[in-house]
Short mmCIF file of C-alpha atoms and ligand atoms in Angstrom, two decimals:
data_model
loop_
_atom_site.label_atom_id
_atom_site.label_comp_id
_atom_site.label_asym_id
_atom_site.label_seq_id
_atom_site.Cartn_x
_atom_site.Cartn_y
_atom_site.Cartn_z
CA MET A 1 116.92 77.82 70.43
CA LEU A 2 120.24 76.46 69.21
CA PHE A 3 123.25 76.73 71.42
CA LEU A 4 125.92 79.03 69.95
CA GLN A 5 129.43 78.25 71.05
CA THR A 6 130.67 81.69 70.14
CA ALA A 7 130.06 85.19 71.40
CA TYR A 8 130.80 88.40 69.58
CA VAL A 9 132.36 91.32 71.46
CA ALA A 10 132.76 94.55 69.48
CA GLY A 11 133.33 92.63 66.28
CA ALA A 12 135.85 90.22 67.72
CA LEU A 13 135.05 86.54 67.91
CA LEU A 14 135.57 85.05 71.33
CA VAL A 15 135.34 81.38 72.09
CA ALA A 16 133.26 80.97 75.20
CA SER A 17 135.00 78.91 77.83
CA ALA A 18 134.35 75.19 77.53
CA SER A 19 132.96 75.07 81.05
CA ALA A 20 130.48 77.92 80.53
CA SER A 21 129.49 76.40 77.18
CA SER A 22 128.66 73.06 78.65
CA CYS A 23 126.91 74.75 81.59
CA CYS A 24 124.76 76.84 79.20
CA ASN A 25 124.11 73.75 77.10
CA ARG A 26 122.81 71.82 80.11
CA LEU A 27 120.72 74.79 81.21
CA GLU A 28 119.13 75.08 77.78
CA LYS A 29 118.31 71.35 77.73
CA ARG A 30 116.58 71.65 81.11
CA LEU A 31 115.03 75.12 80.85
CA GLY A 32 114.52 75.58 77.09
CA SER A 33 113.67 79.04 75.83
CA SER A 34 114.37 80.70 79.21
CA VAL A 35 118.03 80.46 78.17
CA SER A 36 119.31 82.84 75.50
CA PHE A 37 122.62 83.43 73.75
CA PRO A 38 124.51 86.37 72.24
CA LYS A 39 122.51 88.00 69.45
CA ASP A 40 119.19 86.56 70.74
CA VAL A 41 116.50 89.17 71.48
CA ASP A 42 116.14 88.07 75.12
CA TYR A 43 119.90 88.15 75.67
CA ASN A 44 120.11 91.68 74.24
CA ALA A 45 117.14 92.80 76.36
CA THR A 46 119.01 91.72 79.49
CA MET A 47 122.19 93.48 78.37
CA SER A 48 120.29 96.72 77.78
CA GLY A 49 118.77 96.45 81.28
CA TYR A 50 121.97 97.54 83.05
CA TRP A 51 122.33 101.06 84.31
CA SER A 52 126.11 101.37 83.82
CA ILE A 53 128.23 100.81 80.73
CA GLN A 54 130.70 98.86 82.89
CA GLU A 55 128.00 96.21 83.48
CA SER A 56 126.35 96.22 80.05
CA SER A 57 129.67 95.76 78.27
CA LEU A 58 130.32 92.37 79.89
CA GLN A 59 129.41 89.36 77.72
CA PRO A 60 127.96 86.34 79.49
CA ALA A 61 128.03 83.04 77.56
CA CYS A 62 124.27 82.82 78.12
CA VAL A 63 121.45 84.47 80.03
CA LEU A 64 118.79 82.65 82.02
CA GLN A 65 115.47 84.43 82.56
CA PRO A 66 113.69 82.18 85.09
CA ARG A 67 109.90 82.40 85.32
CA THR A 68 109.48 80.53 88.60
CA ALA A 69 111.43 79.72 91.75
CA ARG A 70 111.56 76.11 90.51
CA ASP A 71 113.39 77.32 87.38
CA VAL A 72 115.98 78.99 89.62
CA SER A 73 116.27 75.81 91.66
CA LYS A 74 116.80 73.66 88.55
CA ALA A 75 119.40 76.11 87.27
CA LEU A 76 121.42 76.23 90.48
CA LYS A 77 121.44 72.42 90.68
CA ILE A 78 123.12 72.39 87.26
CA ILE A 79 125.41 75.38 87.82
CA SER A 80 126.70 74.24 91.23
CA LYS A 81 127.73 70.88 89.75
CA HIS A 82 129.72 72.56 86.98
CA GLY A 83 133.02 73.14 88.75
CA ASN A 84 134.00 76.32 87.00
CA CYS A 85 130.70 77.78 85.84
CA HIS A 86 130.72 81.39 87.03
CA PHE A 87 127.40 83.17 87.29
CA ALA A 88 125.74 86.46 88.19
CA ILE A 89 122.42 87.31 89.82
CA LYS A 90 120.73 90.33 88.24
CA GLY A 91 117.76 92.33 89.52
CA HIS A 92 117.24 95.69 87.82
CA GLY A 93 120.95 96.16 87.18
CA HIS A 94 121.46 99.38 89.19
CA ALA A 95 124.68 98.37 90.95
CA PRO A 96 127.20 100.12 88.72
CA ALA A 97 130.38 98.08 89.33
CA ALA A 98 131.42 95.59 86.66
CA GLY A 99 130.76 91.99 87.64
CA PHE A 100 128.29 92.67 90.48
CA ALA A 101 125.22 91.55 88.49
CA ASN A 102 126.74 90.42 85.18
CA VAL A 103 129.60 88.12 84.23
CA ASP A 104 131.99 87.78 81.30
CA GLY A 105 131.82 84.27 79.79
CA GLY A 106 129.52 82.83 82.47
CA VAL A 107 125.76 82.59 83.13
CA THR A 108 123.72 85.66 84.04
CA ILE A 109 120.51 84.88 85.89
CA ASP A 110 118.21 87.81 85.09
CA MET A 111 115.35 87.74 87.60
CA THR A 112 113.24 90.44 85.94
CA SER A 113 110.68 88.03 84.44
CA MET A 114 109.65 87.26 88.03
CA SER A 115 108.00 90.52 89.07
CA SER A 116 104.55 89.77 90.48
CA VAL A 117 103.21 91.67 93.49
CA SER A 118 100.24 90.63 95.65
CA LEU A 119 98.69 91.55 98.99
CA HIS A 120 97.97 88.96 101.72
CA GLU A 121 96.83 88.57 105.32
CA GLY A 122 94.38 91.48 105.36
CA GLN A 123 96.79 93.67 103.37
CA SER A 124 99.46 93.38 106.09
CA ILE A 125 101.93 91.52 103.84
CA ALA A 126 103.00 92.25 100.26
CA ARG A 127 104.52 89.31 98.44
CA VAL A 128 106.97 90.64 95.88
CA GLU A 129 108.86 88.48 93.42
CA ALA A 130 112.55 89.38 93.48
CA GLY A 131 112.76 90.55 89.86
CA ALA A 132 110.29 93.43 90.35
CA LYS A 133 111.37 97.05 90.39
CA TRP A 134 110.06 99.35 93.09
CA LEU A 135 107.72 101.16 90.70
CA ASP A 136 105.96 97.81 90.01
CA VAL A 137 105.38 97.48 93.75
CA TYR A 138 104.24 101.06 94.42
CA GLN A 139 101.89 101.05 91.41
CA HIS A 140 100.36 97.73 92.44
CA LEU A 141 99.75 98.98 95.99
CA ASP A 142 98.66 102.47 94.92
CA GLY A 143 95.07 103.07 96.01
CA SER A 144 95.04 100.11 98.44
CA GLY A 145 95.78 102.38 101.43
CA VAL A 146 99.02 100.54 102.25
CA GLN A 147 102.58 100.74 100.95
CA VAL A 148 106.01 99.27 101.67
CA ALA A 149 109.48 100.77 102.22
CA GLY A 150 111.71 100.59 99.15
CA GLY A 151 113.80 102.55 96.67
CA ARG A 152 113.05 106.24 96.18
CA ASN A 153 113.70 105.90 92.44
CA GLY A 154 111.15 103.42 91.07
CA ASN A 155 113.55 101.99 88.47
CA VAL A 156 115.76 100.44 91.14
CA GLY A 157 115.39 96.69 91.67
CA VAL A 158 113.72 95.15 94.71
CA GLY A 159 116.28 92.30 94.57
CA GLY A 160 119.48 94.31 94.99
CA LEU A 161 118.17 97.07 97.26
CA LEU A 162 116.82 94.63 99.87
CA VAL A 163 119.87 92.35 100.12
CA GLY A 164 122.03 95.46 100.71
CA GLY A 165 119.81 97.20 103.33
CA GLY A 166 117.66 99.81 101.61
CA ILE A 167 117.13 103.51 102.32
CA SER A 168 113.54 104.58 101.64
CA HIS A 169 111.44 107.65 102.38
CA PHE A 170 110.33 105.72 105.48
CA THR A 171 113.71 104.71 106.86
CA THR A 172 113.73 107.18 109.71
CA LYS A 173 110.31 105.92 110.88
CA HIS A 174 110.33 102.20 109.97
CA GLY A 175 114.07 101.43 109.73
CA TRP A 176 116.00 99.98 106.79
CA ALA A 177 113.87 98.51 104.01
CA CYS A 178 115.27 95.03 104.76
CA ASP A 179 113.98 95.31 108.37
CA ALA A 180 110.45 94.94 106.98
CA VAL A 181 111.10 91.59 105.24
CA VAL A 182 109.17 88.95 107.20
CA ASN A 183 110.03 86.03 104.93
CA TYR A 184 112.53 85.30 102.16
CA GLU A 185 111.93 82.55 99.64
CA VAL A 186 115.44 81.72 98.52
CA VAL A 187 117.23 79.16 96.37
CA LEU A 188 120.48 78.05 97.99
CA ALA A 189 123.66 77.39 95.98
CA ASN A 190 122.89 73.65 95.77
CA GLY A 191 119.44 74.34 94.31
CA SER A 192 117.34 73.77 97.47
CA LEU A 193 114.33 76.06 97.67
CA VAL A 194 113.83 77.22 101.28
CA ASN A 195 112.06 79.88 103.30
CA ALA A 196 113.86 82.01 105.88
CA ASN A 197 111.90 83.81 108.57
CA LYS A 198 111.73 84.21 112.35
CA ARG A 199 110.72 80.57 112.84
CA CYS A 200 112.56 78.78 110.06
CA ASN A 201 116.24 79.18 109.05
CA ARG A 202 116.46 82.12 111.43
CA ASP A 203 120.21 82.65 110.92
CA LEU A 204 119.75 82.83 107.15
CA PHE A 205 116.86 85.26 107.68
CA LEU A 206 119.13 87.64 109.59
CA ALA A 207 122.09 87.21 107.21
CA LEU A 208 119.96 88.21 104.23
CA LYS A 209 119.16 91.54 105.92
CA GLY A 210 122.21 93.35 104.58
CA GLY A 211 124.54 90.45 103.73
CA GLY A 212 124.32 90.98 99.95
CA ASN A 213 124.23 88.22 97.34
CA ASN A 214 126.20 85.76 99.48
CA PHE A 215 123.52 83.29 100.54
CA GLY A 216 121.47 82.32 97.51
CA VAL A 217 119.14 83.70 94.88
CA VAL A 218 116.16 85.30 96.59
CA THR A 219 113.04 84.54 94.58
CA ARG A 220 110.41 86.29 96.73
CA TYR A 221 110.34 88.86 99.52
CA ASP A 222 107.35 89.05 101.88
CA LEU A 223 107.22 92.61 103.15
CA ALA A 224 105.30 94.13 106.08
CA THR A 225 103.09 96.95 104.83
CA PHE A 226 101.99 100.14 106.60
CA PRO A 227 99.13 102.56 105.94
CA LEU A 228 100.00 105.40 103.58
CA GLY A 229 98.04 108.15 101.88
CA ASP A 230 99.59 110.92 99.81
CA ILE A 231 103.02 112.34 100.58
CA SER A 232 104.35 115.89 100.48
CA THR A 233 107.42 116.71 98.35
CA THR A 234 109.58 119.84 98.37
CA SER A 235 112.36 120.45 95.81
CA ILE A 236 114.64 123.38 96.54
CA SER A 237 117.56 124.56 94.42
CA TYR A 238 120.13 127.03 95.68
CA ASP A 239 123.06 128.94 94.28
CA ILE A 240 126.24 127.19 95.36
CA SER A 241 127.26 130.33 97.32
CA GLN A 242 124.50 129.40 99.84
CA ARG A 243 126.17 126.10 100.71
CA GLY A 244 127.31 127.20 104.21
CA LYS A 245 123.70 127.98 105.22
CA VAL A 246 122.36 124.80 103.60
CA PHE A 247 124.99 122.62 105.34
CA GLN A 248 124.07 124.27 108.66
CA ALA A 249 120.32 123.70 108.15
CA PHE A 250 121.01 120.07 107.13
CA THR A 251 123.30 119.48 110.13
CA ASP A 252 120.77 121.00 112.56
CA LEU A 253 118.36 118.22 111.58
CA LEU A 254 120.74 115.39 112.51
CA ASP A 255 119.54 114.80 116.05
CA SER A 256 117.50 111.65 116.66
CA SER A 257 115.95 113.03 119.85
CA ARG A 258 114.35 115.88 117.89
CA TYR A 259 114.12 114.36 114.40
CA ASP A 260 110.64 114.17 112.89
CA PRO A 261 110.56 110.53 111.66
CA LEU A 262 108.15 111.40 108.86
CA ALA A 263 110.87 113.49 107.19
CA SER A 264 113.07 112.09 104.41
CA LEU A 265 115.82 114.25 102.95
CA VAL A 266 118.57 114.18 100.35
CA THR A 267 120.73 117.28 99.91
CA SER A 268 122.93 117.03 96.84
CA LEU A 269 125.78 118.78 95.09
CA LEU A 270 126.46 118.39 91.38
CA TYR A 271 129.51 119.45 89.37
CA ARG A 272 129.94 119.20 85.61
CA SER A 273 133.54 119.30 84.40
CA THR A 274 132.44 120.51 80.98
CA SER A 275 130.72 123.66 82.30
CA LYS A 276 132.79 123.86 85.52
CA ALA A 277 129.56 124.70 87.34
CA TRP A 278 128.19 123.54 90.70
CA THR A 279 124.53 123.13 91.59
CA LEU A 280 123.06 122.54 95.06
CA ALA A 281 119.61 121.15 95.84
CA SER A 282 117.48 119.51 98.51
CA SER A 283 114.81 116.91 97.84
CA ALA A 284 112.64 116.78 100.94
CA VAL A 285 109.74 114.38 101.42
CA TYR A 286 107.24 114.33 104.27
CA THR A 287 105.33 111.06 104.38
CA LYS A 288 102.00 112.73 105.19
CA PRO A 289 100.17 115.23 102.95
CA VAL A 290 101.26 118.30 104.95
CA SER A 291 101.71 121.27 102.63
CA GLU A 292 104.59 123.02 104.47
CA PRO A 293 106.24 120.56 106.88
CA ALA A 294 107.82 122.51 109.76
CA VAL A 295 110.82 120.18 109.83
CA PHE A 296 112.07 121.64 106.53
CA ALA A 297 111.52 125.30 107.53
CA ASN A 298 115.24 126.11 107.90
CA LEU A 299 116.17 124.49 104.59
CA SER A 300 113.37 126.42 102.88
CA ALA A 301 114.43 129.68 104.55
CA VAL A 302 117.89 129.63 102.94
CA PRO A 303 117.78 132.00 99.93
CA HIS A 304 116.98 129.78 96.96
CA GLU A 305 116.59 129.89 93.20
CA SER A 306 113.46 127.76 93.16
CA LEU A 307 111.18 125.93 95.57
CA VAL A 308 108.46 123.57 94.37
CA ARG A 309 105.99 121.88 96.70
CA ASN A 310 103.62 119.11 95.74
CA ILE A 311 101.22 116.63 97.29
CA THR A 312 101.32 113.38 95.39
CA SER A 313 101.35 109.59 95.66
CA LEU A 314 104.46 107.50 96.29
CA ALA A 315 103.91 105.74 92.94
CA THR A 316 103.79 109.02 91.02
CA PHE A 317 106.81 110.49 92.79
CA ALA A 318 108.93 107.36 92.24
CA ASP A 319 108.18 107.28 88.51
CA GLU A 320 111.48 108.81 87.34
CA SER A 321 113.06 108.66 83.89
CA ASP A 322 116.09 106.47 83.35
CA THR A 323 119.42 108.13 82.59
CA PRO A 324 121.09 107.39 79.23
CA PRO A 325 123.88 104.74 79.31
CA LEU A 326 126.98 106.10 81.08
CA ASN A 327 129.90 104.82 83.10
CA TRP A 328 129.13 105.14 86.80
CA LEU A 329 131.04 104.87 90.01
CA PHE A 330 129.70 104.90 93.56
CA ALA A 331 131.63 105.31 96.82
CA THR A 332 130.48 106.12 100.33
CA VAL A 333 131.47 107.40 103.75
CA THR A 334 129.46 107.81 106.94
CA LEU A 335 130.10 110.81 109.15
CA LYS A 336 129.01 112.52 112.34
CA PRO A 337 127.30 115.91 112.00
CA SER A 338 129.52 118.92 111.25
CA ALA A 339 128.54 121.80 108.99
CA GLN A 340 132.17 122.96 109.01
CA TYR A 341 133.39 119.56 107.85
CA MET A 342 130.80 119.52 105.05
CA GLN A 343 132.35 122.78 103.91
CA ASP A 344 135.84 121.18 104.14
CA MET A 345 134.58 118.22 102.07
CA PHE A 346 133.26 120.59 99.44
CA ASP A 347 136.66 122.34 99.29
CA MET A 348 138.55 119.02 98.99
CA LEU A 349 136.27 117.84 96.19
CA ASN A 350 136.36 121.20 94.44
CA ASN A 351 140.19 121.19 94.52
CA THR A 352 140.25 117.82 92.77
CA VAL A 353 137.44 118.26 90.25
CA SER A 354 138.18 121.84 89.20
CA SER A 355 141.49 120.74 87.64
CA PHE A 356 140.23 117.38 86.35
CA ASN A 357 138.53 117.36 82.96
CA PRO A 358 139.05 114.03 81.19
CA GLU A 359 138.05 113.76 77.56
CA GLY A 360 134.27 113.57 77.24
CA GLY A 361 133.80 115.20 80.65
CA VAL A 362 132.65 113.83 83.99
CA THR A 363 129.81 114.80 86.31
CA TRP A 364 130.26 114.47 90.07
CA SER A 365 127.30 114.08 92.37
CA VAL A 366 127.37 114.07 96.17
CA ALA A 367 124.22 113.00 98.01
CA LEU A 368 123.99 113.72 101.75
CA GLU A 369 121.42 111.61 103.61
CA PRO A 370 120.58 111.73 107.34
CA LEU A 371 121.46 108.65 109.42
CA VAL A 372 119.11 109.14 112.37
CA ALA A 373 116.12 107.83 114.31
CA ALA A 374 114.87 104.35 113.31
CA MET A 375 117.88 103.78 111.02
CA LEU A 376 119.97 103.49 114.19
CA LYS A 377 117.39 102.21 116.63
CA SER A 378 116.30 98.98 114.97
CA PRO A 379 116.11 95.97 117.30
CA LYS A 380 119.38 93.95 117.18
CA ASP A 381 117.79 91.21 115.07
CA ALA A 382 116.25 93.64 112.56
CA ASN A 383 119.31 93.52 110.30
CA VAL A 384 123.01 92.70 110.24
CA LEU A 385 124.28 96.22 109.45
CA GLY A 386 125.89 96.65 112.89
CA LEU A 387 124.57 100.15 113.48
CA GLU A 388 123.78 99.65 117.18
CA THR A 389 126.87 101.60 118.19
CA ALA A 390 126.75 104.15 115.36
CA GLN A 391 125.83 107.73 116.18
CA ASP A 392 123.59 110.34 114.63
CA GLY A 393 125.11 111.57 111.40
CA PHE A 394 124.81 111.27 107.68
CA ILE A 395 125.64 108.92 104.84
CA VAL A 396 127.48 110.36 101.85
CA LEU A 397 127.14 108.85 98.38
CA ILE A 398 129.66 110.22 95.91
CA SER A 399 128.95 109.27 92.29
CA ALA A 400 130.85 109.96 89.12
CA LEU A 401 129.19 109.59 85.72
CA TRP A 402 130.96 109.91 82.41
CA PRO A 403 130.53 108.79 78.80
CA ASN A 404 134.09 107.89 77.73
CA SER A 405 135.16 104.39 78.84
CA ALA A 406 138.77 105.19 77.92
CA VAL A 407 139.10 107.38 81.03
CA ASN A 408 137.66 104.91 83.56
CA ALA A 409 140.94 104.42 85.43
CA GLU A 410 141.51 108.19 85.77
CA VAL A 411 138.00 108.83 87.13
CA GLU A 412 138.26 105.89 89.53
CA ALA A 413 141.60 107.19 90.83
CA ALA A 414 140.17 110.70 91.32
CA ALA A 415 137.15 109.30 93.21
CA ARG A 416 139.41 107.13 95.41
CA SER A 417 141.62 110.11 96.18
CA VAL A 418 138.66 112.33 97.20
CA THR A 419 137.00 109.61 99.30
CA SER A 420 140.23 108.80 101.05
CA ALA A 421 140.93 112.51 101.76
CA TRP A 422 137.42 112.84 103.23
CA GLU A 423 137.99 109.76 105.42
CA THR A 424 141.42 110.87 106.62
CA GLY A 425 140.20 114.40 107.38
CA ALA A 426 137.10 113.14 109.20
CA ASP A 427 139.09 110.58 111.17
CA ALA A 428 141.50 113.26 112.36
CA LYS A 429 138.55 115.32 113.63
CA GLY A 430 136.75 112.34 115.24
CA LEU A 431 133.91 112.60 112.71
CA LEU A 432 134.37 109.33 110.79
CA GLN A 433 131.92 106.47 111.45
CA GLY A 434 132.90 102.94 110.44
CA PHE A 435 129.72 102.07 108.53
CA GLN A 436 129.87 101.82 104.73
CA TYR A 437 126.44 101.36 103.14
CA LEU A 438 126.80 98.36 100.82
CA ASN A 439 124.50 99.66 98.10
CA TYR A 440 126.58 102.85 97.82
CA ALA A 441 130.04 101.32 98.27
CA ALA A 442 132.86 101.25 95.70
CA PRO A 443 134.26 97.83 94.75
CA SER A 444 137.46 98.79 96.61
CA GLN A 445 135.55 99.34 99.89
CA GLU A 446 134.61 96.64 102.40
CA PRO A 447 131.02 97.27 103.51
CA LEU A 448 130.50 93.79 104.98
CA ARG A 449 133.53 94.21 107.26
CA SER A 450 132.20 97.66 108.23
CA TYR A 451 129.31 95.89 110.03
CA GLY A 452 131.82 94.92 112.73
CA LYS A 453 133.85 91.77 113.46
CA ASP A 454 131.02 89.81 115.10
CA ASN A 455 128.56 90.48 112.29
CA PHE A 456 131.16 89.68 109.64
CA GLU A 457 132.00 86.38 111.34
CA PHE A 458 128.30 85.61 111.71
CA LEU A 459 127.79 86.20 107.97
CA ALA A 460 130.79 83.99 107.12
CA SER A 461 129.44 81.20 109.33
CA VAL A 462 125.96 81.38 107.75
CA SER A 463 127.60 81.26 104.32
CA GLN A 464 129.54 78.08 105.33
CA LYS A 465 126.37 76.50 106.71
CA TYR A 466 124.11 77.11 103.71
CA ASP A 467 126.74 76.93 100.96
CA HIS A 468 129.24 74.21 101.99
CA ALA A 469 131.07 74.36 98.66
CA GLN A 470 131.27 78.18 98.86
CA VAL A 471 129.88 78.44 95.33
CA LEU A 472 128.55 81.96 95.92
CA GLN A 473 131.93 83.07 97.27
CA LYS A 474 134.02 81.61 94.47
CA ARG A 475 131.79 81.99 91.43
CA VAL A 476 129.59 85.07 91.93
CA GLY A 477 130.81 88.69 91.93
CA GLY A 478 129.94 91.44 94.41
CA PHE A 479 131.01 92.09 98.00
CA LYS A 480 132.24 88.72 99.28
CA LEU A 481 132.91 87.17 102.68
CA SER A 482 136.00 85.24 101.71
CA SER A 483 139.19 87.28 102.08
C1 FAD B 1 119.30 105.73 90.19
C2 FAD B 1 119.54 105.00 91.49
C3 FAD B 1 118.74 105.26 92.57
C4 FAD B 1 118.97 104.59 93.78
N1 FAD B 1 118.16 104.86 94.85
C5 FAD B 1 118.36 104.19 96.01
C6 FAD B 1 117.52 104.41 97.14
O1 FAD B 1 116.58 105.21 97.13
N2 FAD B 1 117.79 103.74 98.28
C7 FAD B 1 118.82 102.84 98.36
O2 FAD B 1 119.01 102.25 99.43
N3 FAD B 1 119.61 102.58 97.32
C8 FAD B 1 119.41 103.24 96.15
N4 FAD B 1 120.22 102.98 95.09
C9 FAD B 1 121.26 101.94 95.22
C10 FAD B 1 120.60 100.58 94.97
O3 FAD B 1 120.03 100.13 96.17
C11 FAD B 1 121.64 99.54 94.52
O4 FAD B 1 122.23 99.97 93.34
C12 FAD B 1 120.98 98.16 94.36
O5 FAD B 1 122.02 97.21 94.34
C13 FAD B 1 120.18 98.06 93.08
O6 FAD B 1 119.47 96.85 93.00
P1 FAD B 1 119.14 96.23 91.57
O7 FAD B 1 118.38 94.98 91.77
O8 FAD B 1 118.58 97.27 90.68
O9 FAD B 1 120.62 95.99 91.05
P2 FAD B 1 121.45 94.75 90.48
O10 FAD B 1 122.66 95.41 89.92
O11 FAD B 1 120.65 93.89 89.59
O12 FAD B 1 121.82 93.93 91.77
C14 FAD B 1 122.62 94.51 92.78
C15 FAD B 1 123.25 93.39 93.63
O13 FAD B 1 122.24 92.65 94.28
C16 FAD B 1 122.32 91.26 93.93
N5 FAD B 1 120.96 90.76 93.74
C17 FAD B 1 119.99 91.30 92.95
N6 FAD B 1 118.88 90.54 93.01
C18 FAD B 1 119.16 89.51 93.85
C19 FAD B 1 118.41 88.38 94.29
N7 FAD B 1 117.16 88.15 93.87
N8 FAD B 1 119.00 87.50 95.13
C20 FAD B 1 120.28 87.70 95.56
N9 FAD B 1 121.04 88.75 95.15
C21 FAD B 1 120.47 89.65 94.31
C22 FAD B 1 123.12 91.22 92.63
O14 FAD B 1 123.80 89.99 92.48
C23 FAD B 1 124.06 92.40 92.77
O15 FAD B 1 125.25 92.07 93.44
C24 FAD B 1 120.01 103.63 93.88
C25 FAD B 1 120.81 103.36 92.77
C26 FAD B 1 120.59 104.04 91.59
C27 FAD B 1 121.47 103.74 90.43
#
């Protein structure tokens, strides 16, 4: 494959930076057809693998699709020596913010060709290459009698979800998905291929459990499995006028001392600016095949428009369709339980969105997820999220999705204004918790600092130790440790 020194963006000819060009050139010499350039089929396949338009509209100078950990190691040896060669690490491209897993004029390392899954040690460990998506994992393990904790939507990448924490259907029983990683195979910024586990590189092992893409390119995760048969799913949709009762039933569940750890719940609100209509729903999963789990009785008792129960496998339930390409924005807050404050949050959001209808329209989604039980009670060395002092409550993910890239700044400003009003209101009532879940955070938020001063300083020290030149701080996008 010939190296092209030019890249086309929407018809305009851009000259790729000299540094990225020479970096891509060296990569191609060493790694051959794993490196592709604008207009190549492999390059385009990577670009169409992003979930948000903000990410897919960036134009890297070249894309590397490594097939082995040694390929990643060779690549990072070259990249780290090229003083100004910026790069991105891509899993399944579900982080919506521009520059988190793609890079304009640099090198995008797309891990998705490395997606094997295998069971080891009497089925107690699943070895998962970092470019897999969760559906690959669940389908491979389906029928084996064991499963692992990972994304609820099967299209989400293993790579990104696990370096940011990971909420699964099993989080309230087994803790954050990253808690179950027993070994990371990881390529450091200088190209060294190392393992990190309880015996070897222990500080790196802990830092990777929530520290994001700041320590290297993970090439394989070894995950502890647990026995699993079928699961029970309940989807309930309500008229928005029932929100007070739904918020109360949701809030009543947020007590670790009484919480049934087999229960997984997302209650969500959706508003479309084009139709000016709200919808309200609960997606409730019980991780045993119980047809009517008692824990969801109050949510089911609220007058509803529909209620569908099913007994199914994790692999089948996670097999969701992808959304069409859209602009996306995520932001998050973590709160203590209060049905009244949920109502206040609805009113604040409604005030903003009911008078906001940018051209092309925008859909707002608010997902409310319990933060209870094993999510808070992990042993101190299970992860670096700093939740030891957090209290029972819930994590809020607010998303905006819209087709028209010309209104990005307006939508981002509206989302910032709502999130900040929620935070200020909650703070005044003593309901705000400091934690910001990294995988739901907006680029303007600081999830790594939200883990607390000691954890942030620990992460910064591990970054200095394993990446002396601070390559991953200076040349890779995402939530960083350098100020
Ligand atoms: C539809 C949808 C459903 C979701 N469901 C859930 C859910 O159930 N639970 C949950 O907790 N979160 C969920 N999320 C959030 C999700 O965890 C994050 O978006 C996550 O970052 C996606 O990982 P990815 O590999 O697909 O994304 P990418 O955008 O490819 O990567 C995300 C970040 O991780 C880094 N990264 C990826 N792979 C590696 C690697 N091998 N080594 C080092 N760094 C790496 C990237 O550099 C990037 O900064 C969901 C998101 C979406 C859009």
